[in-house]
Amino acid sequence: PVTWLDIDGLGDADVIEQVGKIFKLHPLALEDVVNVHQRPKVEMYGDYLFVIARSHSEVDGRTEADSDVDALDMRQVAMFLGRNFVITFRERGVDCFDEVRRRIRTNRGRIRESGADYLLYTLLDAVIDEFFPALEKHGESLDSLDDLISASCEQDLIHRIHNVRSELRMIRRAIWPLRDAINTLIRDSGDLISDETDLYLRDCYDHTVQIIDVIETDRELCADLRDYYLTVVSNRMNQIMKFLTIIATLFIPLTFVAGLYGMNFNTNVSSLNMPELNWTYGYPFALAVMTATTLAMIWYFQRKGWLSS
């Protein structure tokens, strides 16, 4: 028989100490259990193995529009593998072992016919598989951000891209050392893990490599989306500046004509002092000159292609 002791929460130090005495667990390992900010790793302690992994969990009430870095949390899961027992210490709020319990209760698969090493593999596989839905959600979020950037450049889009990239970085920090830990289990586990279970652990290793590949691809996509966002913003700013420049350019000759007529030379002193001021059609003539100048400039800009988007 195999005993699986699953402890939810790390708030009761007496319980953890009693478990350590019953199963003769090393105090340093129990210290790593309580200090939850540990890097995923595998350590040998004589007749048992000590494994630390990090499980992904999401905070409820999160929406795509207000995605924050704090919405994604990484919780520690510590595991001890003995000859005929497995002990798991989970931070409260993390439970990805429901499917494992269901398989044990319903006698599905070979979990009840195998040893403690196979149970450890099943638990590690459950922890790793929790990352795939999160990565799929991030991929869908990046696709929607790509569409939103093409449609509009809202100011919160760059913030949301940064949040997705930060969450991917957190997942990478959790899964990258876990890959090395599983590799250590395969190579240096001694006789605690059978050769048959090593084959299943290699499948776990392949899953971690697959997760890392997806993370790296999504991180590159985040960088591309950020550059795309800045390019679109810059292009739209250039279009606005282009429009304003054209308007200002059109008004430059009109301002010149209006300024010329505003010099107010005295026409009684000389017949050369702006004689059109006393002309019957002087004002319509000035308006016609302004209109003709504007139309000529618009025609010239259109011919040069400066008015096209």
PDB file of C-alpha atoms in Angstrom:
ATOM      1  CA  PRO A   1       0.000   0.000   0.000  1.00  0.00           C
ATOM      2  CA  VAL A   2       0.954   3.612  -0.632  1.00  0.00           C
ATOM      3  CA  THR A   3       0.094   6.382   1.805  1.00  0.00           C
ATOM      4  CA  TRP A   4      -0.550   9.870   0.481  1.00  0.00           C
ATOM      5  CA  LEU A   5      -0.666  12.576   3.135  1.00  0.00           C
ATOM      6  CA  ASP A   6      -1.910  15.865   1.684  1.00  0.00           C
ATOM      7  CA  ILE A   7      -1.624  18.922   3.936  1.00  0.00           C
ATOM      8  CA  ASP A   8      -3.541  22.039   2.914  1.00  0.00           C
ATOM      9  CA  GLY A   9      -2.105  25.234   4.386  1.00  0.00           C
ATOM     10  CA  LEU A  10       1.150  25.931   6.225  1.00  0.00           C
ATOM     11  CA  GLY A  11      -0.134  27.946   9.157  1.00  0.00           C
ATOM     12  CA  ASP A  12       0.133  25.279  11.869  1.00  0.00           C
ATOM     13  CA  ALA A  13       3.795  24.762  12.741  1.00  0.00           C
ATOM     14  CA  ASP A  14       3.003  22.027  15.299  1.00  0.00           C
ATOM     15  CA  VAL A  15       1.327  19.857  12.671  1.00  0.00           C
ATOM     16  CA  ILE A  16       4.261  20.261  10.297  1.00  0.00           C
ATOM     17  CA  GLU A  17       6.692  19.414  13.092  1.00  0.00           C
ATOM     18  CA  GLN A  18       4.719  16.311  14.102  1.00  0.00           C
ATOM     19  CA  VAL A  19       4.592  15.105  10.490  1.00  0.00           C
ATOM     20  CA  GLY A  20       8.350  15.605  10.279  1.00  0.00           C
ATOM     21  CA  LYS A  21       8.915  13.490  13.395  1.00  0.00           C
ATOM     22  CA  ILE A  22       6.625  10.673  12.253  1.00  0.00           C
ATOM     23  CA  PHE A  23       8.249  10.361   8.830  1.00  0.00           C
ATOM     24  CA  LYS A  24      11.751  11.401  10.039  1.00  0.00           C
ATOM     25  CA  LEU A  25      11.978  14.392   7.684  1.00  0.00           C
ATOM     26  CA  HIS A  26      15.040  16.593   7.847  1.00  0.00           C
ATOM     27  CA  PRO A  27      14.545  19.979   9.584  1.00  0.00           C
ATOM     28  CA  LEU A  28      16.134  21.828   6.661  1.00  0.00           C
ATOM     29  CA  ALA A  29      13.577  20.317   4.301  1.00  0.00           C
ATOM     30  CA  LEU A  30      10.744  21.331   6.644  1.00  0.00           C
ATOM     31  CA  GLU A  31      12.214  24.825   6.753  1.00  0.00           C
ATOM     32  CA  ASP A  32      12.010  24.989   2.957  1.00  0.00           C
ATOM     33  CA  VAL A  33       8.389  23.848   3.183  1.00  0.00           C
ATOM     34  CA  VAL A  34       7.486  26.804   5.408  1.00  0.00           C
ATOM     35  CA  ASN A  35       9.553  29.350   3.457  1.00  0.00           C
ATOM     36  CA  VAL A  36       7.308  29.392   0.423  1.00  0.00           C
ATOM     37  CA  HIS A  37       9.459  31.493  -1.909  1.00  0.00           C
ATOM     38  CA  GLN A  38      11.617  28.571  -2.961  1.00  0.00           C
ATOM     39  CA  ARG A  39      12.932  27.792  -6.393  1.00  0.00           C
ATOM     40  CA  PRO A  40      11.669  24.477  -7.840  1.00  0.00           C
ATOM     41  CA  LYS A  41      14.242  21.823  -7.028  1.00  0.00           C
ATOM     42  CA  VAL A  42      14.899  18.186  -6.120  1.00  0.00           C
ATOM     43  CA  GLU A  43      17.009  17.120  -3.130  1.00  0.00           C
ATOM     44  CA  MET A  44      18.020  13.698  -1.847  1.00  0.00           C
ATOM     45  CA  TYR A  45      17.713  12.984   1.865  1.00  0.00           C
ATOM     46  CA  GLY A  46      18.766   9.393   2.342  1.00  0.00           C
ATOM     47  CA  ASP A  47      15.680   7.231   2.022  1.00  0.00           C
ATOM     48  CA  TYR A  48      13.402   9.891   0.593  1.00  0.00           C
ATOM     49  CA  LEU A  49      13.296  12.620  -2.034  1.00  0.00           C
ATOM     50  CA  PHE A  50      12.276  16.220  -1.487  1.00  0.00           C
ATOM     51  CA  VAL A  51      10.658  18.031  -4.423  1.00  0.00           C
ATOM     52  CA  ILE A  52       9.486  21.642  -4.641  1.00  0.00           C
ATOM     53  CA  ALA A  53       7.262  22.866  -7.477  1.00  0.00           C
ATOM     54  CA  ARG A  54       5.259  26.002  -8.055  1.00  0.00           C
ATOM     55  CA  SER A  55       1.596  25.873  -9.007  1.00  0.00           C
ATOM     56  CA  HIS A  56      -0.241  28.537 -10.925  1.00  0.00           C
ATOM     57  CA  SER A  57      -3.434  30.100  -9.572  1.00  0.00           C
ATOM     58  CA  GLU A  58      -5.571  33.067 -10.572  1.00  0.00           C
ATOM     59  CA  VAL A  59      -7.355  35.589  -8.414  1.00  0.00           C
ATOM     60  CA  ASP A  60     -11.124  35.651  -8.838  1.00  0.00           C
ATOM     61  CA  GLY A  61     -12.854  38.723 -10.227  1.00  0.00           C
ATOM     62  CA  ARG A  62     -10.279  39.396 -12.867  1.00  0.00           C
ATOM     63  CA  THR A  63     -11.360  40.769 -16.233  1.00  0.00           C
ATOM     64  CA  GLU A  64      -9.486  41.149 -19.477  1.00  0.00           C
ATOM     65  CA  ALA A  65      -9.790  44.937 -19.419  1.00  0.00           C
ATOM     66  CA  ASP A  66      -8.190  45.375 -15.986  1.00  0.00           C
ATOM     67  CA  SER A  67      -5.642  42.574 -16.143  1.00  0.00           C
ATOM     68  CA  ASP A  68      -3.050  43.187 -13.458  1.00  0.00           C
ATOM     69  CA  VAL A  69       0.198  41.479 -12.637  1.00  0.00           C
ATOM     70  CA  ASP A  70      -1.129  40.606  -9.175  1.00  0.00           C
ATOM     71  CA  ALA A  71      -3.982  38.664 -10.795  1.00  0.00           C
ATOM     72  CA  LEU A  72      -1.574  35.780 -11.384  1.00  0.00           C
ATOM     73  CA  ASP A  73      -0.104  34.114  -8.327  1.00  0.00           C
ATOM     74  CA  MET A  74       2.430  31.347  -7.946  1.00  0.00           C
ATOM     75  CA  ARG A  75       1.995  29.084  -4.926  1.00  0.00           C
ATOM     76  CA  GLN A  76       4.460  26.536  -3.629  1.00  0.00           C
ATOM     77  CA  VAL A  77       3.832  22.787  -3.508  1.00  0.00           C
ATOM     78  CA  ALA A  78       6.350  20.684  -1.546  1.00  0.00           C
ATOM     79  CA  MET A  79       6.465  16.894  -1.952  1.00  0.00           C
ATOM     80  CA  PHE A  80       8.280  14.110  -0.107  1.00  0.00           C
ATOM     81  CA  LEU A  81       8.714  10.725  -1.767  1.00  0.00           C
ATOM     82  CA  GLY A  82       9.507   7.715   0.414  1.00  0.00           C
ATOM     83  CA  ARG A  83       9.466   3.991  -0.146  1.00  0.00           C
ATOM     84  CA  ASN A  84       5.733   3.700   0.359  1.00  0.00           C
ATOM     85  CA  PHE A  85       4.510   7.217   1.062  1.00  0.00           C
ATOM     86  CA  VAL A  86       4.080  10.609  -0.549  1.00  0.00           C
ATOM     87  CA  ILE A  87       3.594  13.779   1.505  1.00  0.00           C
ATOM     88  CA  THR A  88       2.436  17.026  -0.106  1.00  0.00           C
ATOM     89  CA  PHE A  89       2.400  20.434   1.572  1.00  0.00           C
ATOM     90  CA  ARG A  90       0.304  22.990  -0.298  1.00  0.00           C
ATOM     91  CA  GLU A  91      -0.164  26.680   0.288  1.00  0.00           C
ATOM     92  CA  ARG A  92      -3.768  27.459   0.996  1.00  0.00           C
ATOM     93  CA  GLY A  93      -5.705  28.310  -2.139  1.00  0.00           C
ATOM     94  CA  VAL A  94      -3.821  25.869  -4.361  1.00  0.00           C
ATOM     95  CA  ASP A  95      -5.400  22.551  -5.231  1.00  0.00           C
ATOM     96  CA  CYS A  96      -4.719  21.013  -8.610  1.00  0.00           C
ATOM     97  CA  PHE A  97      -4.994  17.421  -7.345  1.00  0.00           C
ATOM     98  CA  ASP A  98      -8.760  16.920  -7.734  1.00  0.00           C
ATOM     99  CA  GLU A  99      -8.313  14.809 -10.842  1.00  0.00           C
ATOM    100  CA  VAL A 100      -5.704  12.654  -9.067  1.00  0.00           C
ATOM    101  CA  ARG A 101      -8.083  12.041  -6.161  1.00  0.00           C
ATOM    102  CA  ARG A 102     -10.856  11.154  -8.610  1.00  0.00           C
ATOM    103  CA  ARG A 103      -8.625   8.644 -10.367  1.00  0.00           C
ATOM    104  CA  ILE A 104      -7.717   7.044  -7.046  1.00  0.00           C
ATOM    105  CA  ARG A 105     -11.317   6.831  -5.849  1.00  0.00           C
ATOM    106  CA  THR A 106     -12.638   5.437  -9.125  1.00  0.00           C
ATOM    107  CA  ASN A 107      -9.601   3.208  -9.731  1.00  0.00           C
ATOM    108  CA  ARG A 108      -8.943   4.735 -13.144  1.00  0.00           C
ATOM    109  CA  GLY A 109      -5.645   4.002 -14.836  1.00  0.00           C
ATOM    110  CA  ARG A 110      -2.784   2.274 -13.066  1.00  0.00           C
ATOM    111  CA  ILE A 111      -2.349   4.675 -10.174  1.00  0.00           C
ATOM    112  CA  ARG A 112      -3.692   2.235  -7.520  1.00  0.00           C
ATOM    113  CA  GLU A 113      -1.611  -0.595  -8.919  1.00  0.00           C
ATOM    114  CA  SER A 114       1.683   1.298  -8.893  1.00  0.00           C
ATOM    115  CA  GLY A 115       4.066   2.500  -6.237  1.00  0.00           C
ATOM    116  CA  ALA A 116       4.688   5.820  -4.563  1.00  0.00           C
ATOM    117  CA  ASP A 117       6.983   6.959  -7.372  1.00  0.00           C
ATOM    118  CA  TYR A 118       4.118   6.756  -9.869  1.00  0.00           C
ATOM    119  CA  LEU A 119       1.935   8.790  -7.513  1.00  0.00           C
ATOM    120  CA  LEU A 120       4.661  11.441  -7.357  1.00  0.00           C
ATOM    121  CA  TYR A 121       4.747  11.529 -11.168  1.00  0.00           C
ATOM    122  CA  THR A 122       0.951  11.909 -11.270  1.00  0.00           C
ATOM    123  CA  LEU A 123       1.054  14.827  -8.849  1.00  0.00           C
ATOM    124  CA  LEU A 124       3.860  16.560 -10.766  1.00  0.00           C
ATOM    125  CA  ASP A 125       1.979  16.032 -13.995  1.00  0.00           C
ATOM    126  CA  ALA A 126      -1.125  17.636 -12.456  1.00  0.00           C
ATOM    127  CA  VAL A 127       0.910  20.665 -11.391  1.00  0.00           C
ATOM    128  CA  ILE A 128       2.437  21.050 -14.855  1.00  0.00           C
ATOM    129  CA  ASP A 129      -0.847  20.605 -16.711  1.00  0.00           C
ATOM    130  CA  GLU A 130      -2.304  23.550 -14.782  1.00  0.00           C
ATOM    131  CA  PHE A 131      -0.072  25.867 -16.823  1.00  0.00           C
ATOM    132  CA  PHE A 132      -1.538  24.949 -20.219  1.00  0.00           C
ATOM    133  CA  PRO A 133      -4.966  26.635 -19.719  1.00  0.00           C
ATOM    134  CA  ALA A 134      -3.220  29.764 -18.465  1.00  0.00           C
ATOM    135  CA  LEU A 135      -0.938  29.874 -21.503  1.00  0.00           C
ATOM    136  CA  GLU A 136      -3.906  29.289 -23.803  1.00  0.00           C
ATOM    137  CA  LYS A 137      -5.706  32.214 -22.165  1.00  0.00           C
ATOM    138  CA  HIS A 138      -2.653  34.417 -22.615  1.00  0.00           C
ATOM    139  CA  GLY A 139      -2.447  33.404 -26.280  1.00  0.00           C
ATOM    140  CA  GLU A 140      -6.082  34.383 -26.826  1.00  0.00           C
ATOM    141  CA  SER A 141      -5.479  37.656 -24.999  1.00  0.00           C
ATOM    142  CA  LEU A 142      -2.521  38.453 -27.262  1.00  0.00           C
ATOM    143  CA  ASP A 143      -4.620  37.710 -30.360  1.00  0.00           C
ATOM    144  CA  SER A 144      -7.363  40.066 -29.162  1.00  0.00           C
ATOM    145  CA  LEU A 145      -4.780  42.752 -28.362  1.00  0.00           C
ATOM    146  CA  ASP A 146      -3.415  42.430 -31.880  1.00  0.00           C
ATOM    147  CA  ASP A 147      -6.902  43.063 -33.286  1.00  0.00           C
ATOM    148  CA  LEU A 148      -7.503  45.980 -30.905  1.00  0.00           C
ATOM    149  CA  ILE A 149      -4.240  47.648 -31.872  1.00  0.00           C
ATOM    150  CA  SER A 150      -5.203  47.434 -35.530  1.00  0.00           C
ATOM    151  CA  ALA A 151      -8.644  48.908 -34.822  1.00  0.00           C
ATOM    152  CA  SER A 152      -7.697  51.574 -32.298  1.00  0.00           C
ATOM    153  CA  CYS A 153      -4.785  52.661 -30.157  1.00  0.00           C
ATOM    154  CA  GLU A 154      -6.239  53.041 -26.704  1.00  0.00           C
ATOM    155  CA  GLN A 155      -3.768  54.035 -24.040  1.00  0.00           C
ATOM    156  CA  ASP A 156      -4.446  50.989 -21.853  1.00  0.00           C
ATOM    157  CA  LEU A 157      -3.407  48.535 -24.591  1.00  0.00           C
ATOM    158  CA  ILE A 158       0.311  48.974 -23.929  1.00  0.00           C
ATOM    159  CA  HIS A 159      -0.383  48.465 -20.229  1.00  0.00           C
ATOM    160  CA  ARG A 160      -2.243  45.229 -20.933  1.00  0.00           C
ATOM    161  CA  ILE A 161       0.588  43.991 -23.164  1.00  0.00           C
ATOM    162  CA  HIS A 162       3.034  44.691 -20.359  1.00  0.00           C
ATOM    163  CA  ASN A 163       0.838  42.777 -17.890  1.00  0.00           C
ATOM    164  CA  VAL A 164       0.664  39.711 -20.117  1.00  0.00           C
ATOM    165  CA  ARG A 165       4.433  39.798 -20.596  1.00  0.00           C
ATOM    166  CA  SER A 166       4.971  40.084 -16.835  1.00  0.00           C
ATOM    167  CA  GLU A 167       2.691  37.122 -16.161  1.00  0.00           C
ATOM    168  CA  LEU A 168       4.536  35.075 -18.772  1.00  0.00           C
ATOM    169  CA  ARG A 169       7.775  35.952 -17.032  1.00  0.00           C
ATOM    170  CA  MET A 170       6.339  34.694 -13.725  1.00  0.00           C
ATOM    171  CA  ILE A 171       5.294  31.414 -15.337  1.00  0.00           C
ATOM    172  CA  ARG A 172       8.744  31.094 -16.898  1.00  0.00           C
ATOM    173  CA  ARG A 173      10.411  31.541 -13.505  1.00  0.00           C
ATOM    174  CA  ALA A 174       8.241  28.744 -12.124  1.00  0.00           C
ATOM    175  CA  ILE A 175       8.544  26.240 -14.974  1.00  0.00           C
ATOM    176  CA  TRP A 176      12.190  26.682 -16.031  1.00  0.00           C
ATOM    177  CA  PRO A 177      13.761  25.346 -12.804  1.00  0.00           C
ATOM    178  CA  LEU A 178      11.018  22.700 -12.605  1.00  0.00           C
ATOM    179  CA  ARG A 179      12.298  21.307 -15.873  1.00  0.00           C
ATOM    180  CA  ASP A 180      15.764  20.951 -14.345  1.00  0.00           C
ATOM    181  CA  ALA A 181      14.255  19.381 -11.219  1.00  0.00           C
ATOM    182  CA  ILE A 182      12.408  16.735 -13.251  1.00  0.00           C
ATOM    183  CA  ASN A 183      15.597  16.042 -15.167  1.00  0.00           C
ATOM    184  CA  THR A 184      17.322  15.475 -11.824  1.00  0.00           C
ATOM    185  CA  LEU A 185      14.570  13.064 -10.818  1.00  0.00           C
ATOM    186  CA  ILE A 186      15.140  11.089 -14.000  1.00  0.00           C
ATOM    187  CA  ARG A 187      18.928  10.943 -13.649  1.00  0.00           C
ATOM    188  CA  ASP A 188      19.724  10.940  -9.922  1.00  0.00           C
ATOM    189  CA  SER A 189      16.720   9.525  -8.066  1.00  0.00           C
ATOM    190  CA  GLY A 190      18.431   6.273  -7.116  1.00  0.00           C
ATOM    191  CA  ASP A 191      16.160   3.293  -6.506  1.00  0.00           C
ATOM    192  CA  LEU A 192      13.265   5.404  -5.203  1.00  0.00           C
ATOM    193  CA  ILE A 193      11.925   5.791  -8.749  1.00  0.00           C
ATOM    194  CA  SER A 194      11.658   2.760 -10.986  1.00  0.00           C
ATOM    195  CA  ASP A 195      12.720   2.633 -14.611  1.00  0.00           C
ATOM    196  CA  GLU A 196       9.097   2.364 -15.683  1.00  0.00           C
ATOM    197  CA  THR A 197       8.184   5.558 -13.840  1.00  0.00           C
ATOM    198  CA  ASP A 198      11.194   7.261 -15.448  1.00  0.00           C
ATOM    199  CA  LEU A 199       9.365   6.924 -18.766  1.00  0.00           C
ATOM    200  CA  TYR A 200       6.407   8.859 -17.371  1.00  0.00           C
ATOM    201  CA  LEU A 201       8.717  11.468 -15.877  1.00  0.00           C
ATOM    202  CA  ARG A 202      10.210  11.976 -19.321  1.00  0.00           C
ATOM    203  CA  ASP A 203       6.680  12.828 -20.468  1.00  0.00           C
ATOM    204  CA  CYS A 204       6.525  15.444 -17.690  1.00  0.00           C
ATOM    205  CA  TYR A 205       9.866  16.760 -18.888  1.00  0.00           C
ATOM    206  CA  ASP A 206       8.511  17.032 -22.443  1.00  0.00           C
ATOM    207  CA  HIS A 207       5.503  18.977 -21.118  1.00  0.00           C
ATOM    208  CA  THR A 208       7.762  21.467 -19.349  1.00  0.00           C
ATOM    209  CA  VAL A 209       9.805  21.930 -22.527  1.00  0.00           C
ATOM    210  CA  GLN A 210       6.587  22.484 -24.460  1.00  0.00           C
ATOM    211  CA  ILE A 211       5.427  25.073 -21.925  1.00  0.00           C
ATOM    212  CA  ILE A 212       8.764  26.881 -22.138  1.00  0.00           C
ATOM    213  CA  ASP A 213       8.528  26.960 -25.945  1.00  0.00           C
ATOM    214  CA  VAL A 214       5.021  28.464 -25.748  1.00  0.00           C
ATOM    215  CA  ILE A 215       6.204  31.021 -23.186  1.00  0.00           C
ATOM    216  CA  GLU A 216       9.135  32.107 -25.334  1.00  0.00           C
ATOM    217  CA  THR A 217       6.887  32.396 -28.394  1.00  0.00           C
ATOM    218  CA  ASP A 218       4.324  34.474 -26.496  1.00  0.00           C
ATOM    219  CA  ARG A 219       7.035  36.694 -25.008  1.00  0.00           C
ATOM    220  CA  GLU A 220       8.364  37.398 -28.502  1.00  0.00           C
ATOM    221  CA  LEU A 221       4.801  38.108 -29.618  1.00  0.00           C
ATOM    222  CA  CYS A 222       4.442  40.573 -26.726  1.00  0.00           C
ATOM    223  CA  ALA A 223       7.568  42.370 -27.881  1.00  0.00           C
ATOM    224  CA  ASP A 224       6.266  42.430 -31.462  1.00  0.00           C
ATOM    225  CA  LEU A 225       2.878  43.756 -30.309  1.00  0.00           C
ATOM    226  CA  ARG A 226       4.586  46.464 -28.282  1.00  0.00           C
ATOM    227  CA  ASP A 227       6.619  47.548 -31.306  1.00  0.00           C
ATOM    228  CA  TYR A 228       3.498  47.338 -33.474  1.00  0.00           C
ATOM    229  CA  TYR A 229       1.578  49.492 -31.002  1.00  0.00           C
ATOM    230  CA  LEU A 230       4.306  52.143 -30.956  1.00  0.00           C
ATOM    231  CA  THR A 231       4.497  52.056 -34.756  1.00  0.00           C
ATOM    232  CA  VAL A 232       0.734  52.524 -35.123  1.00  0.00           C
ATOM    233  CA  VAL A 233       0.731  55.360 -32.566  1.00  0.00           C
ATOM    234  CA  SER A 234       3.645  57.033 -34.324  1.00  0.00           C
ATOM    235  CA  ASN A 235       1.973  56.636 -37.723  1.00  0.00           C
ATOM    236  CA  ARG A 236      -1.278  58.148 -36.472  1.00  0.00           C
ATOM    237  CA  MET A 237       0.619  61.001 -34.883  1.00  0.00           C
ATOM    238  CA  ASN A 238       2.354  61.592 -38.199  1.00  0.00           C
ATOM    239  CA  GLN A 239      -1.023  61.681 -39.939  1.00  0.00           C
ATOM    240  CA  ILE A 240      -2.289  64.256 -37.442  1.00  0.00           C
ATOM    241  CA  MET A 241       0.849  66.366 -37.824  1.00  0.00           C
ATOM    242  CA  LYS A 242       0.545  66.060 -41.596  1.00  0.00           C
ATOM    243  CA  PHE A 243      -3.045  67.309 -41.506  1.00  0.00           C
ATOM    244  CA  LEU A 244      -2.179  70.208 -39.218  1.00  0.00           C
ATOM    245  CA  THR A 245       0.831  71.113 -41.363  1.00  0.00           C
ATOM    246  CA  ILE A 246      -1.324  71.211 -44.494  1.00  0.00           C
ATOM    247  CA  ILE A 247      -3.873  73.465 -42.774  1.00  0.00           C
ATOM    248  CA  ALA A 248      -1.116  75.780 -41.553  1.00  0.00           C
ATOM    249  CA  THR A 249       0.494  75.850 -45.008  1.00  0.00           C
ATOM    250  CA  LEU A 250      -2.798  76.759 -46.660  1.00  0.00           C
ATOM    251  CA  PHE A 251      -3.262  79.695 -44.325  1.00  0.00           C
ATOM    252  CA  ILE A 252       0.245  81.107 -44.806  1.00  0.00           C
ATOM    253  CA  PRO A 253      -0.511  82.889 -48.156  1.00  0.00           C
ATOM    254  CA  LEU A 254      -3.950  83.905 -46.879  1.00  0.00           C
ATOM    255  CA  THR A 255      -2.300  85.495 -43.857  1.00  0.00           C
ATOM    256  CA  PHE A 256       0.113  87.287 -46.192  1.00  0.00           C
ATOM    257  CA  VAL A 257      -2.711  88.759 -48.293  1.00  0.00           C
ATOM    258  CA  ALA A 258      -4.669  89.791 -45.177  1.00  0.00           C
ATOM    259  CA  GLY A 259      -1.528  91.341 -43.673  1.00  0.00           C
ATOM    260  CA  LEU A 260      -0.804  93.178 -46.903  1.00  0.00           C
ATOM    261  CA  TYR A 261      -4.249  94.757 -46.921  1.00  0.00           C
ATOM    262  CA  GLY A 262      -3.867  95.700 -43.292  1.00  0.00           C
ATOM    263  CA  MET A 263      -0.854  97.978 -43.766  1.00  0.00           C
ATOM    264  CA  ASN A 264      -3.187 101.011 -44.059  1.00  0.00           C
ATOM    265  CA  PHE A 265      -1.082 103.258 -46.325  1.00  0.00           C
ATOM    266  CA  ASN A 266      -2.656 106.670 -46.924  1.00  0.00           C
ATOM    267  CA  THR A 267      -4.053 106.685 -50.459  1.00  0.00           C
ATOM    268  CA  ASN A 268      -4.403 110.518 -50.456  1.00  0.00           C
ATOM    269  CA  VAL A 269      -0.660 111.005 -50.279  1.00  0.00           C
ATOM    270  CA  SER A 270       0.164 108.946 -53.361  1.00  0.00           C
ATOM    271  CA  SER A 271      -1.797 107.112 -56.031  1.00  0.00           C
ATOM    272  CA  LEU A 272       0.605 104.195 -55.589  1.00  0.00           C
ATOM    273  CA  ASN A 273      -0.388 103.637 -51.948  1.00  0.00           C
ATOM    274  CA  MET A 274      -2.704 100.632 -52.330  1.00  0.00           C
ATOM    275  CA  PRO A 275      -5.033 102.049 -54.987  1.00  0.00           C
ATOM    276  CA  GLU A 276      -7.214  98.906 -54.822  1.00  0.00           C
ATOM    277  CA  LEU A 277      -8.515 100.144 -51.455  1.00  0.00           C
ATOM    278  CA  ASN A 278     -10.517 102.739 -53.341  1.00  0.00           C
ATOM    279  CA  TRP A 279     -11.507 100.315 -56.076  1.00  0.00           C
ATOM    280  CA  THR A 280     -15.158  99.188 -56.209  1.00  0.00           C
ATOM    281  CA  TYR A 281     -14.206  95.512 -56.560  1.00  0.00           C
ATOM    282  CA  GLY A 282     -11.209  95.602 -54.215  1.00  0.00           C
ATOM    283  CA  TYR A 283     -12.701  93.370 -51.508  1.00  0.00           C
ATOM    284  CA  PRO A 284     -14.115  90.726 -53.908  1.00  0.00           C
ATOM    285  CA  PHE A 285     -10.775  90.760 -55.706  1.00  0.00           C
ATOM    286  CA  ALA A 286      -8.911  90.036 -52.462  1.00  0.00           C
ATOM    287  CA  LEU A 287     -11.261  87.149 -51.647  1.00  0.00           C
ATOM    288  CA  ALA A 288     -10.839  85.775 -55.157  1.00  0.00           C
ATOM    289  CA  VAL A 289      -7.043  85.895 -54.842  1.00  0.00           C
ATOM    290  CA  MET A 290      -7.225  84.021 -51.518  1.00  0.00           C
ATOM    291  CA  THR A 291      -9.591  81.399 -52.927  1.00  0.00           C
ATOM    292  CA  ALA A 292      -7.521  80.874 -56.066  1.00  0.00           C
ATOM    293  CA  THR A 293      -4.331  80.550 -54.020  1.00  0.00           C
ATOM    294  CA  THR A 294      -5.906  77.969 -51.721  1.00  0.00           C
ATOM    295  CA  LEU A 295      -7.300  75.912 -54.619  1.00  0.00           C
ATOM    296  CA  ALA A 296      -3.976  76.025 -56.440  1.00  0.00           C
ATOM    297  CA  MET A 297      -2.112  74.792 -53.360  1.00  0.00           C
ATOM    298  CA  ILE A 298      -4.631  71.985 -52.766  1.00  0.00           C
ATOM    299  CA  TRP A 299      -4.259  70.909 -56.412  1.00  0.00           C
ATOM    300  CA  TYR A 300      -0.476  70.929 -56.078  1.00  0.00           C
ATOM    301  CA  PHE A 301      -0.563  68.908 -52.830  1.00  0.00           C
ATOM    302  CA  GLN A 302      -2.919  66.397 -54.410  1.00  0.00           C
ATOM    303  CA  ARG A 303      -0.720  66.037 -57.459  1.00  0.00           C
ATOM    304  CA  LYS A 304       2.307  65.384 -55.238  1.00  0.00           C
ATOM    305  CA  GLY A 305       0.343  62.771 -53.274  1.00  0.00           C
ATOM    306  CA  TRP A 306       0.687  64.603 -49.966  1.00  0.00           C
ATOM    307  CA  LEU A 307      -3.042  64.425 -49.212  1.00  0.00           C
ATOM    308  CA  SER A 308      -3.292  60.652 -49.497  1.00  0.00           C
ATOM    309  CA  SER A 309      -3.411  58.577 -46.282  1.00  0.00           C
TER     310      SER A 309
END
